[in-house]
Amino acid sequence: MLTQVAIVGAGPAGSLLALLLHNAGIESIVVERQTRQHVLSRVRAGVLEWGAVEVFRRAGVGARLDAEGHVHSGTGIAFGGEHVFFVDIERHANSRFMAYGQTMLQEDLYLAIDQANVQIEFEVDHVAIHDITTAAPSVAFTQHGESKRIDCQFVVGCDGFHGPAKSAMPAGVLRTYEKTYPFGWLGILSETPPLEQLVYCNSERGFALASQRNPMLSRYYVQCPLEDSVDDWSDDRFWHELVLRFPDRIAKQIITGPSIDKSIAPLRSFVAEPMRFGTLFLAGDAAHIVPPTGAKGLNLAVSDVHYLSRALIQHYHDRHDHYLDRYSEMALRRVWGSVRFSWWMTSLLHRFPDHTEIDQRLQEAELAYLQSSDSAQAAMCEQYAGLPFED
Ligand code: FAS
Ligand code: PHB
């Protein structure tokens, strides 16, 4: 097969990139390891920065987002078993965010890709990326037992944390940075009315988060030990623990019900540098992972795709590589800012196994300062809302 850009991975990053390139008349072929249904069955992110909303609108997938997404002007924070305050992102950062599930977003992206006749090859195996130091790289793979190859001009690894793209870089080139956290997030979906606001909660029993997908679909999380499995957590145990962690005036608003999805995600901070080598580019989780506390994972994938699609369009339309040559440094500036912010929110809101009483009090003192200080809230808001894309 022959195309201009070969994309490995048809998650949000790969499918959004293919769509933006198509809209600019640039051909791509996407290869995806899983089935289409498997990708669509994933329950992951739920919060979109306004910059990401605008990229999705520009890609032509904004209709259901605008119709069904829930726009928020800020978020709640609870701590100390009794304190609850609202961080007003609209006031402090002149921005808002949208609660819209990644699952629905992926459906919207695949629908637009089908309508655009963009080629996605599902259920591929043994992906191998070749000749990335030349102007004629290729992606070899097998599909239903048949060996295939895509000859192209650029390869983009949108293959997530476990994908092969970054290891196609020479060992001496790739630098990785990693921090793992000594706990996970147990998340559930329930067909119950969610709270009006998102509420992040620091409690002596551990972190909790109240979020949402639509007026009849709630998303809740509790911090749990890494060694736990979902089998250790009946619905009753989850709801009991969740309401114990929130202050009473929040807890009594929570409407419980049977879970329709339950999963545990490990937390890590990870960055791979550079995000470009020769004709190979990395975007999304292929290059970085953040703990979901700052709601940055999906939003970083979108900002990488925004920068890379702009660069590839400039290459093909204007025949120059100003943005291609600056992609890695530009994307990594935003990545490291979000990795730091996600680490800060995770450190502030979670109970670490080695924490003693003074650590709990230090967290509560910082949260009390955040509650009392407009400038502290402004600093949090401009990062939670998402820093502007660089020109
Ligand atoms: P993805 O991992 O979504 O997509 C990569 C794609 O590449 C996958 O479809 C995979 O099957 C495919 N692939 C991998 N190896 C391949 C190979 N060898 N050949 C072909 N294809 C291959 N972010 C938030 O903001 N909030 C959250 O609450 C949140 N929760 C999460 C929970 C979990 C369990 C996980 C794993 C992530 C979560 N994230 C969350 C982050 C998540 O939303 C990612 O940021 C987002 O999916 C990034 O999109 P992609 O970069 O496209 O990577
Ligand atoms: C979610 O709704 O899944 C969600 C919201 C905010 C976060 C993380 C996850 O910080």
Tab-separated table of C-alpha atoms and ligand atoms in Angstrom:
chain	number	residue	atom	x	y	z
A	1	MET	CA	0.000	0.000	0.000
A	2	LEU	CA	1.190	3.555	-0.726
A	3	THR	CA	0.235	6.721	1.171
A	4	GLN	CA	1.680	10.020	2.355
A	5	VAL	CA	1.397	9.460	6.150
A	6	ALA	CA	1.202	6.052	7.849
A	7	ILE	CA	-0.341	6.225	11.343
A	8	VAL	CA	0.098	3.446	13.921
A	9	GLY	CA	-2.827	3.359	16.351
A	10	ALA	CA	-6.481	4.336	15.876
A	11	GLY	CA	-7.214	5.734	19.324
A	12	PRO	CA	-8.129	9.423	19.728
A	13	ALA	CA	-4.697	10.674	18.559
A	14	GLY	CA	-4.420	8.511	15.447
A	15	SER	CA	-8.002	8.927	14.333
A	16	LEU	CA	-8.059	12.709	14.941
A	17	LEU	CA	-4.794	13.119	13.012
A	18	ALA	CA	-6.076	11.046	10.067
A	19	LEU	CA	-9.228	13.179	9.948
A	20	LEU	CA	-7.418	16.546	10.091
A	21	LEU	CA	-5.012	15.423	7.351
A	22	HIS	CA	-7.886	14.171	5.208
A	23	ASN	CA	-9.685	17.501	5.566
A	24	ALA	CA	-6.505	19.145	4.190
A	25	GLY	CA	-6.311	16.726	1.254
A	26	ILE	CA	-3.440	14.704	2.720
A	27	GLU	CA	-3.693	10.914	2.477
A	28	SER	CA	-3.025	8.555	5.372
A	29	ILE	CA	-3.542	4.920	6.292
A	30	VAL	CA	-4.081	3.937	9.932
A	31	VAL	CA	-3.163	0.503	11.316
A	32	GLU	CA	-4.792	-0.604	14.580
A	33	ARG	CA	-4.004	-3.715	16.624
A	34	GLN	CA	-7.479	-4.136	18.169
A	35	THR	CA	-10.925	-4.528	16.643
A	36	ARG	CA	-12.986	-1.413	16.054
A	37	GLN	CA	-15.431	-2.559	18.746
A	38	HIS	CA	-12.631	-3.046	21.290
A	39	VAL	CA	-11.376	0.502	20.768
A	40	LEU	CA	-14.944	1.803	21.093
A	41	SER	CA	-15.503	-0.195	24.295
A	42	ARG	CA	-12.808	1.675	26.244
A	43	VAL	CA	-14.022	3.914	29.085
A	44	ARG	CA	-11.334	6.527	29.729
A	45	ALA	CA	-11.146	10.299	29.794
A	46	GLY	CA	-14.038	12.613	30.461
A	47	VAL	CA	-12.811	16.226	30.496
A	48	LEU	CA	-11.903	18.322	27.434
A	49	GLU	CA	-9.956	21.579	27.611
A	50	TRP	CA	-11.558	24.331	25.536
A	51	GLY	CA	-8.626	24.218	23.124
A	52	ALA	CA	-9.355	20.542	22.518
A	53	VAL	CA	-13.055	21.271	21.961
A	54	GLU	CA	-12.071	23.762	19.253
A	55	VAL	CA	-9.771	21.241	17.560
A	56	PHE	CA	-12.584	18.669	17.463
A	57	ARG	CA	-14.966	21.269	16.017
A	58	ARG	CA	-12.337	22.145	13.366
A	59	ALA	CA	-12.001	18.427	12.556
A	60	GLY	CA	-15.755	18.309	11.893
A	61	VAL	CA	-16.707	16.214	14.946
A	62	GLY	CA	-18.150	18.994	17.108
A	63	ALA	CA	-21.884	18.455	16.518
A	64	ARG	CA	-22.702	15.842	19.206
A	65	LEU	CA	-20.007	17.297	21.446
A	66	ASP	CA	-21.761	20.684	21.392
A	67	ALA	CA	-25.213	19.108	21.699
A	68	GLU	CA	-24.476	16.670	24.535
A	69	GLY	CA	-21.268	17.873	26.200
A	70	HIS	CA	-21.701	19.562	29.601
A	71	VAL	CA	-19.870	22.895	29.777
A	72	HIS	CA	-18.367	23.708	33.179
A	73	SER	CA	-17.060	27.055	34.428
A	74	GLY	CA	-15.052	25.443	37.207
A	75	THR	CA	-14.618	22.473	39.509
A	76	GLY	CA	-15.169	21.637	43.171
A	77	ILE	CA	-12.483	20.613	45.645
A	78	ALA	CA	-13.268	18.975	49.007
A	79	PHE	CA	-10.887	18.287	51.890
A	80	GLY	CA	-10.617	17.754	55.617
A	81	GLY	CA	-13.943	15.953	55.820
A	82	GLU	CA	-15.857	19.237	55.799
A	83	HIS	CA	-14.386	21.912	53.495
A	84	VAL	CA	-15.756	22.275	49.948
A	85	PHE	CA	-14.900	25.131	47.582
A	86	PHE	CA	-15.433	25.943	43.937
A	87	VAL	CA	-12.489	26.927	41.742
A	88	ASP	CA	-13.920	29.333	39.176
A	89	ILE	CA	-11.961	28.706	35.964
A	90	GLU	CA	-14.076	31.160	34.004
A	91	ARG	CA	-13.282	33.988	36.456
A	92	HIS	CA	-9.614	33.164	36.988
A	93	ALA	CA	-8.578	31.959	33.516
A	94	ASN	CA	-11.337	33.247	31.275
A	95	SER	CA	-11.907	29.680	30.119
A	96	ARG	CA	-14.225	26.710	30.623
A	97	PHE	CA	-14.021	22.954	30.074
A	98	MET	CA	-16.403	20.357	28.712
A	99	ALA	CA	-17.389	17.028	30.261
A	100	TYR	CA	-17.731	14.626	27.323
A	101	GLY	CA	-16.614	10.995	27.437
A	102	GLN	CA	-13.706	9.709	25.343
A	103	THR	CA	-15.922	6.770	24.368
A	104	MET	CA	-18.409	9.096	22.654
A	105	LEU	CA	-15.567	11.086	21.121
A	106	GLN	CA	-14.107	7.916	19.611
A	107	GLU	CA	-17.535	7.060	18.149
A	108	ASP	CA	-17.734	10.547	16.627
A	109	LEU	CA	-14.216	10.237	15.172
A	110	TYR	CA	-14.882	6.816	13.614
A	111	LEU	CA	-18.182	8.007	12.144
A	112	ALA	CA	-16.428	10.982	10.497
A	113	ILE	CA	-13.590	8.714	9.300
A	114	ASP	CA	-16.106	6.338	7.706
A	115	GLN	CA	-17.860	9.247	5.989
A	116	ALA	CA	-14.484	10.531	4.718
A	117	ASN	CA	-13.437	7.068	3.538
A	118	VAL	CA	-10.183	7.311	5.478
A	119	GLN	CA	-8.523	3.865	5.539
A	120	ILE	CA	-8.129	2.156	8.925
A	121	GLU	CA	-6.794	-1.413	8.958
A	122	PHE	CA	-8.018	-3.079	12.195
A	123	GLU	CA	-6.731	-6.275	13.807
A	124	VAL	CA	-3.162	-5.926	12.579
A	125	ASP	CA	-0.190	-7.702	14.189
A	126	HIS	CA	3.600	-7.576	14.162
A	127	VAL	CA	3.810	-3.890	13.249
A	128	ALA	CA	7.390	-2.975	12.342
A	129	ILE	CA	8.528	0.498	11.296
A	130	HIS	CA	11.430	0.729	8.824
A	131	ASP	CA	13.795	3.275	7.222
A	132	ILE	CA	12.844	6.257	9.350
A	133	THR	CA	16.198	7.904	8.549
A	134	THR	CA	15.188	8.027	4.879
A	135	ALA	CA	12.505	9.909	2.962
A	136	ALA	CA	10.867	6.557	2.185
A	137	PRO	CA	9.950	4.899	5.491
A	138	SER	CA	7.541	1.983	5.627
A	139	VAL	CA	5.282	0.126	8.067
A	140	ALA	CA	5.181	-3.651	7.786
A	141	PHE	CA	2.491	-5.717	9.523
A	142	THR	CA	0.413	-8.856	9.272
A	143	GLN	CA	-3.357	-8.936	9.066
A	144	HIS	CA	-5.346	-12.168	9.276
A	145	GLY	CA	-2.137	-14.065	8.544
A	146	GLU	CA	-1.206	-12.018	5.455
A	147	SER	CA	1.995	-9.925	5.352
A	148	LYS	CA	1.476	-6.332	4.218
A	149	ARG	CA	3.502	-3.136	3.934
A	150	ILE	CA	2.695	0.557	3.681
A	151	ASP	CA	5.236	2.691	1.790
A	152	CYS	CA	4.928	6.303	2.877
A	153	GLN	CA	6.696	9.632	3.443
A	154	PHE	CA	6.065	9.967	7.190
A	155	VAL	CA	5.200	7.556	10.011
A	156	VAL	CA	3.318	8.767	13.102
A	157	GLY	CA	3.282	6.601	16.232
A	158	CYS	CA	-0.095	7.133	17.907
A	159	ASP	CA	0.152	3.668	19.451
A	160	GLY	CA	-0.119	4.481	23.135
A	161	PHE	CA	2.204	3.634	26.013
A	162	HIS	CA	2.761	-0.002	25.014
A	163	GLY	CA	3.040	0.562	21.252
A	164	PRO	CA	6.154	-0.187	19.185
A	165	ALA	CA	6.743	3.236	17.577
A	166	LYS	CA	9.077	4.819	20.128
A	167	SER	CA	11.276	1.698	20.159
A	168	ALA	CA	11.826	2.193	16.414
A	169	MET	CA	14.077	5.091	17.416
A	170	PRO	CA	17.786	4.223	17.803
A	171	ALA	CA	18.589	3.399	21.455
A	172	GLY	CA	21.076	6.252	21.725
A	173	VAL	CA	18.456	8.763	20.610
A	174	LEU	CA	15.432	7.899	22.769
A	175	ARG	CA	15.416	9.317	26.308
A	176	THR	CA	12.642	8.294	28.709
A	177	TYR	CA	11.601	9.725	32.073
A	178	GLU	CA	9.239	7.824	34.381
A	179	LYS	CA	7.664	8.119	37.809
A	180	THR	CA	5.171	5.498	39.063
A	181	TYR	CA	2.661	6.176	41.855
A	182	PRO	CA	2.040	3.674	44.691
A	183	PHE	CA	-1.728	3.485	44.094
A	184	GLY	CA	-4.314	3.153	41.306
A	185	TRP	CA	-7.694	4.620	40.418
A	186	LEU	CA	-10.746	2.383	40.654
A	187	GLY	CA	-13.327	3.904	38.318
A	188	ILE	CA	-16.979	3.009	37.821
A	189	LEU	CA	-19.754	4.073	35.500
A	190	SER	CA	-23.339	3.973	36.814
A	191	GLU	CA	-26.608	4.927	35.132
A	192	THR	CA	-27.449	7.416	37.872
A	193	PRO	CA	-27.751	11.212	37.829
A	194	PRO	CA	-24.289	12.691	38.507
A	195	LEU	CA	-23.473	15.659	40.701
A	196	GLU	CA	-23.842	18.992	38.931
A	197	GLN	CA	-20.133	19.769	39.352
A	198	LEU	CA	-16.955	17.717	39.223
A	199	VAL	CA	-15.584	17.393	42.757
A	200	TYR	CA	-11.998	16.336	43.550
A	201	CYS	CA	-11.599	15.129	47.134
A	202	ASN	CA	-8.635	14.737	49.489
A	203	SER	CA	-9.513	12.611	52.521
A	204	GLU	CA	-7.525	10.708	55.123
A	205	ARG	CA	-8.938	7.532	53.524
A	206	GLY	CA	-7.601	8.500	50.097
A	207	PHE	CA	-8.535	10.394	46.943
A	208	ALA	CA	-12.023	10.385	45.401
A	209	LEU	CA	-13.494	12.096	42.335
A	210	ALA	CA	-17.081	12.699	41.265
A	211	SER	CA	-17.453	13.181	37.514
A	212	GLN	CA	-20.047	12.625	34.794
A	213	ARG	CA	-20.757	11.576	31.224
A	214	ASN	CA	-24.372	12.719	30.708
A	215	PRO	CA	-27.458	13.547	32.863
A	216	MET	CA	-28.029	9.829	33.461
A	217	LEU	CA	-24.450	8.530	33.502
A	218	SER	CA	-22.096	9.118	36.428
A	219	ARG	CA	-18.356	8.501	36.587
A	220	TYR	CA	-16.772	8.104	40.030
A	221	TYR	CA	-13.252	7.157	41.139
A	222	VAL	CA	-11.580	6.171	44.399
A	223	GLN	CA	-7.849	5.762	44.960
A	224	CYS	CA	-7.102	2.111	45.690
A	225	PRO	CA	-4.025	-0.022	46.490
A	226	LEU	CA	-2.085	-1.134	43.397
A	227	GLU	CA	-2.483	-4.785	44.357
A	228	ASP	CA	-6.308	-4.548	44.303
A	229	SER	CA	-8.378	-6.006	41.500
A	230	VAL	CA	-11.945	-5.086	40.540
A	231	ASP	CA	-13.048	-8.394	42.109
A	232	ASP	CA	-12.042	-6.940	45.490
A	233	TRP	CA	-14.559	-4.144	45.009
A	234	SER	CA	-18.254	-4.980	45.049
A	235	ASP	CA	-20.580	-2.106	44.149
A	236	ASP	CA	-21.595	-1.867	47.816
A	237	ARG	CA	-17.996	-1.591	48.939
A	238	PHE	CA	-17.280	1.058	46.308
A	239	TRP	CA	-20.266	3.253	47.171
A	240	HIS	CA	-19.636	2.896	50.925
A	241	GLU	CA	-16.005	3.967	50.507
A	242	LEU	CA	-16.848	6.774	48.096
A	243	VAL	CA	-19.347	8.486	50.400
A	244	LEU	CA	-17.008	8.032	53.399
A	245	ARG	CA	-14.361	10.084	51.602
A	246	PHE	CA	-16.570	13.069	50.689
A	247	PRO	CA	-17.810	15.660	53.212
A	248	ASP	CA	-21.435	14.957	54.226
A	249	ARG	CA	-22.938	17.783	52.177
A	250	ILE	CA	-21.451	16.236	49.026
A	251	ALA	CA	-21.912	12.598	50.086
A	252	LYS	CA	-25.664	13.029	50.638
A	253	GLN	CA	-26.087	14.231	47.026
A	254	ILE	CA	-24.521	11.064	45.571
A	255	ILE	CA	-27.128	8.768	43.999
A	256	THR	CA	-25.851	5.192	43.978
A	257	GLY	CA	-26.784	2.376	41.626
A	258	PRO	CA	-25.391	-0.713	39.891
A	259	SER	CA	-22.076	-0.219	38.066
A	260	ILE	CA	-22.097	-0.844	34.301
A	261	ASP	CA	-18.320	-0.609	34.038
A	262	LYS	CA	-15.583	-1.016	36.635
A	263	SER	CA	-11.805	-0.852	36.076
A	264	ILE	CA	-8.545	-0.065	37.837
A	265	ALA	CA	-5.914	2.091	36.124
A	266	PRO	CA	-2.325	2.394	37.387
A	267	LEU	CA	-0.899	5.926	37.629
A	268	ARG	CA	2.388	6.998	36.135
A	269	SER	CA	4.184	10.057	34.760
A	270	PHE	CA	6.122	9.215	31.614
A	271	VAL	CA	7.779	11.243	28.861
A	272	ALA	CA	9.729	9.995	25.821
A	273	GLU	CA	12.029	12.458	24.060
A	274	PRO	CA	12.427	13.431	21.273
A	275	MET	CA	8.948	13.210	19.704
A	276	ARG	CA	10.524	13.117	16.278
A	277	PHE	CA	13.403	11.236	14.702
A	278	GLY	CA	13.877	11.425	10.916
A	279	THR	CA	10.500	10.717	9.322
A	280	LEU	CA	9.037	9.165	12.509
A	281	PHE	CA	6.845	11.297	14.807
A	282	LEU	CA	5.209	10.394	18.149
A	283	ALA	CA	1.870	11.789	19.351
A	284	GLY	CA	-0.340	11.155	22.396
A	285	ASP	CA	0.228	8.381	24.906
A	286	ALA	CA	2.938	6.971	22.606
A	287	ALA	CA	5.119	9.826	23.885
A	288	HIS	CA	3.735	10.642	27.335
A	289	ILE	CA	1.514	9.427	30.144
A	290	VAL	CA	0.115	11.509	33.005
A	291	PRO	CA	-1.829	10.499	36.125
A	292	PRO	CA	-5.471	11.366	35.265
A	293	THR	CA	-5.777	13.717	38.271
A	294	GLY	CA	-5.228	16.782	36.098
A	295	ALA	CA	-7.463	15.508	33.239
A	296	LYS	CA	-4.560	16.027	30.832
A	297	GLY	CA	-4.025	12.663	29.083
A	298	LEU	CA	-6.484	13.012	26.249
A	299	ASN	CA	-5.968	16.786	26.049
A	300	LEU	CA	-2.210	16.363	25.519
A	301	ALA	CA	-2.927	13.880	22.720
A	302	VAL	CA	-5.086	16.553	21.101
A	303	SER	CA	-2.438	19.270	21.430
A	304	ASP	CA	0.220	16.992	19.897
A	305	VAL	CA	-2.126	16.285	16.981
A	306	HIS	CA	-2.916	19.972	16.599
A	307	TYR	CA	0.818	20.797	16.303
A	308	LEU	CA	1.644	17.821	14.066
A	309	SER	CA	-1.299	18.215	11.672
A	310	ARG	CA	-0.424	21.927	11.276
A	311	ALA	CA	3.193	20.937	10.541
A	312	LEU	CA	2.315	18.261	7.978
A	313	ILE	CA	-0.175	20.563	6.247
A	314	GLN	CA	2.505	23.265	6.018
A	315	HIS	CA	4.923	20.670	4.578
A	316	TYR	CA	2.544	19.527	1.864
A	317	HIS	CA	0.749	22.812	1.121
A	318	ASP	CA	3.518	25.404	1.558
A	319	ARG	CA	6.484	23.141	0.877
A	320	HIS	CA	8.395	24.221	3.968
A	321	ASP	CA	9.110	22.589	7.306
A	322	HIS	CA	9.153	25.390	9.907
A	323	TYR	CA	6.637	23.555	12.126
A	324	LEU	CA	7.854	20.019	11.327
A	325	ASP	CA	11.359	20.965	12.451
A	326	ARG	CA	9.952	22.488	15.676
A	327	TYR	CA	7.281	19.861	16.413
A	328	SER	CA	9.167	17.935	19.097
A	329	GLU	CA	10.375	20.974	21.073
A	330	MET	CA	6.983	22.733	20.806
A	331	ALA	CA	4.959	19.672	21.808
A	332	LEU	CA	7.343	18.796	24.646
A	333	ARG	CA	7.029	22.310	26.183
A	334	ARG	CA	3.307	21.704	26.605
A	335	VAL	CA	3.838	18.056	27.614
A	336	TRP	CA	6.242	18.878	30.453
A	337	GLY	CA	3.948	21.655	31.689
A	338	SER	CA	1.030	19.218	31.868
A	339	VAL	CA	3.153	16.401	33.321
A	340	ARG	CA	4.239	18.748	36.125
A	341	PHE	CA	0.691	20.003	36.757
A	342	SER	CA	-0.673	16.433	36.852
A	343	TRP	CA	2.091	15.432	39.278
A	344	TRP	CA	1.248	18.467	41.478
A	345	MET	CA	-2.481	17.669	41.616
A	346	THR	CA	-1.755	13.978	42.278
A	347	SER	CA	0.696	14.815	45.087
A	348	LEU	CA	-1.787	17.245	46.648
A	349	LEU	CA	-4.870	15.034	46.576
A	350	HIS	CA	-3.747	11.451	47.226
A	351	ARG	CA	-2.811	9.576	50.400
A	352	PHE	CA	0.656	8.043	49.856
A	353	PRO	CA	1.480	4.805	51.734
A	354	ASP	CA	4.447	6.428	53.505
A	355	HIS	CA	2.401	9.461	54.575
A	356	THR	CA	2.150	10.244	58.294
A	357	GLU	CA	-0.178	12.683	60.063
A	358	ILE	CA	2.043	15.662	59.244
A	359	ASP	CA	1.852	14.878	55.493
A	360	GLN	CA	-1.961	14.891	55.715
A	361	ARG	CA	-1.889	18.211	57.561
A	362	LEU	CA	0.557	19.718	55.025
A	363	GLN	CA	-1.805	18.746	52.175
A	364	GLU	CA	-4.755	20.239	54.059
A	365	ALA	CA	-2.786	23.433	54.721
A	366	GLU	CA	-2.038	23.775	50.992
A	367	LEU	CA	-5.690	23.141	50.137
A	368	ALA	CA	-6.775	25.726	52.735
A	369	TYR	CA	-4.357	28.211	51.136
A	370	LEU	CA	-5.760	27.371	47.675
A	371	GLN	CA	-9.267	27.934	49.052
A	372	SER	CA	-8.308	31.338	50.462
A	373	SER	CA	-6.078	32.707	47.690
A	374	ASP	CA	-7.266	34.103	44.361
A	375	SER	CA	-3.726	34.073	43.001
A	376	ALA	CA	-3.224	30.416	43.975
A	377	GLN	CA	-6.528	29.554	42.300
A	378	ALA	CA	-5.597	31.564	39.206
A	379	ALA	CA	-2.361	29.580	38.875
A	380	MET	CA	-4.278	26.308	39.128
A	381	CYS	CA	-7.010	27.437	36.741
A	382	GLU	CA	-4.787	28.511	33.881
A	383	GLN	CA	-3.126	25.088	33.917
A	384	TYR	CA	-6.313	23.045	34.460
A	385	ALA	CA	-7.992	24.983	31.620
A	386	GLY	CA	-5.006	24.259	29.386
A	387	LEU	CA	-2.344	26.760	28.349
A	388	PRO	CA	-2.900	28.291	24.900
A	389	PHE	CA	-1.356	26.522	21.898
A	390	GLU	CA	1.867	28.157	20.653
A	391	ASP	CA	1.682	29.991	17.320
B	1	FAS	P1	-4.513	5.284	23.102
B	1	FAS	O1	-3.787	4.374	24.038
B	1	FAS	O2	-5.917	5.691	23.416
B	1	FAS	O3	-4.561	4.644	21.638
B	1	FAS	C1	-3.442	3.943	21.127
B	1	FAS	C2	-3.973	2.954	20.111
B	1	FAS	O4	-2.854	2.274	19.519
B	1	FAS	C3	-4.848	1.899	20.772
B	1	FAS	O5	-6.083	1.799	20.101
B	1	FAS	C4	-4.024	0.618	20.659
B	1	FAS	O6	-4.815	-0.521	20.486
B	1	FAS	C5	-3.178	0.907	19.430
B	1	FAS	N1	-1.931	0.137	19.383
B	1	FAS	C6	-1.095	-0.155	20.413
B	1	FAS	N2	-0.078	-0.936	19.986
B	1	FAS	C7	-0.280	-1.131	18.657
B	1	FAS	C8	0.424	-1.854	17.650
B	1	FAS	N3	1.515	-2.548	17.943
B	1	FAS	N4	-0.068	-1.846	16.385
B	1	FAS	C9	-1.192	-1.144	16.085
B	1	FAS	N5	-1.909	-0.443	16.985
B	1	FAS	C10	-1.448	-0.451	18.258
B	1	FAS	N6	-7.043	10.510	30.410
B	1	FAS	C11	-7.768	11.473	31.014
B	1	FAS	O7	-7.610	12.644	30.664
B	1	FAS	N7	-8.667	11.152	32.022
B	1	FAS	C12	-8.875	9.848	32.429
B	1	FAS	O8	-9.672	9.583	33.331
B	1	FAS	C13	-8.147	8.809	31.809
B	1	FAS	N8	-8.345	7.492	32.170
B	1	FAS	C14	-7.588	6.513	31.566
B	1	FAS	C15	-7.737	5.144	31.910
B	1	FAS	C16	-6.945	4.142	31.299
B	1	FAS	C17	-7.115	2.694	31.692
B	1	FAS	C18	-5.980	4.501	30.320
B	1	FAS	C19	-5.092	3.453	29.670
B	1	FAS	C20	-5.837	5.844	29.956
B	1	FAS	C21	-6.640	6.849	30.575
B	1	FAS	N9	-6.522	8.203	30.217
B	1	FAS	C22	-7.235	9.189	30.805
B	1	FAS	C23	-5.598	8.601	29.210
B	1	FAS	C24	-6.243	8.316	27.888
B	1	FAS	O9	-7.456	8.997	27.785
B	1	FAS	C25	-5.227	8.709	26.848
B	1	FAS	O10	-4.647	9.968	27.152
B	1	FAS	C26	-5.790	8.731	25.460
B	1	FAS	O11	-6.414	7.502	25.215
B	1	FAS	C27	-4.622	9.012	24.517
B	1	FAS	O12	-4.994	8.679	23.252
B	1	FAS	P2	-3.939	7.982	22.273
B	1	FAS	O13	-2.666	8.725	22.332
B	1	FAS	O14	-4.646	7.832	20.982
B	1	FAS	O15	-3.584	6.574	22.923
B	2	PHB	C1	-13.416	11.586	34.119
B	2	PHB	O1	-14.559	12.089	34.057
B	2	PHB	O2	-13.155	10.429	33.690
B	2	PHB	C2	-12.290	12.402	34.713
B	2	PHB	C3	-12.529	13.717	35.070
B	2	PHB	C4	-11.499	14.470	35.623
B	2	PHB	C5	-10.253	13.870	35.807
B	2	PHB	C6	-10.021	12.543	35.433
B	2	PHB	C7	-11.057	11.799	34.891
B	2	PHB	O3	-9.232	14.596	36.348
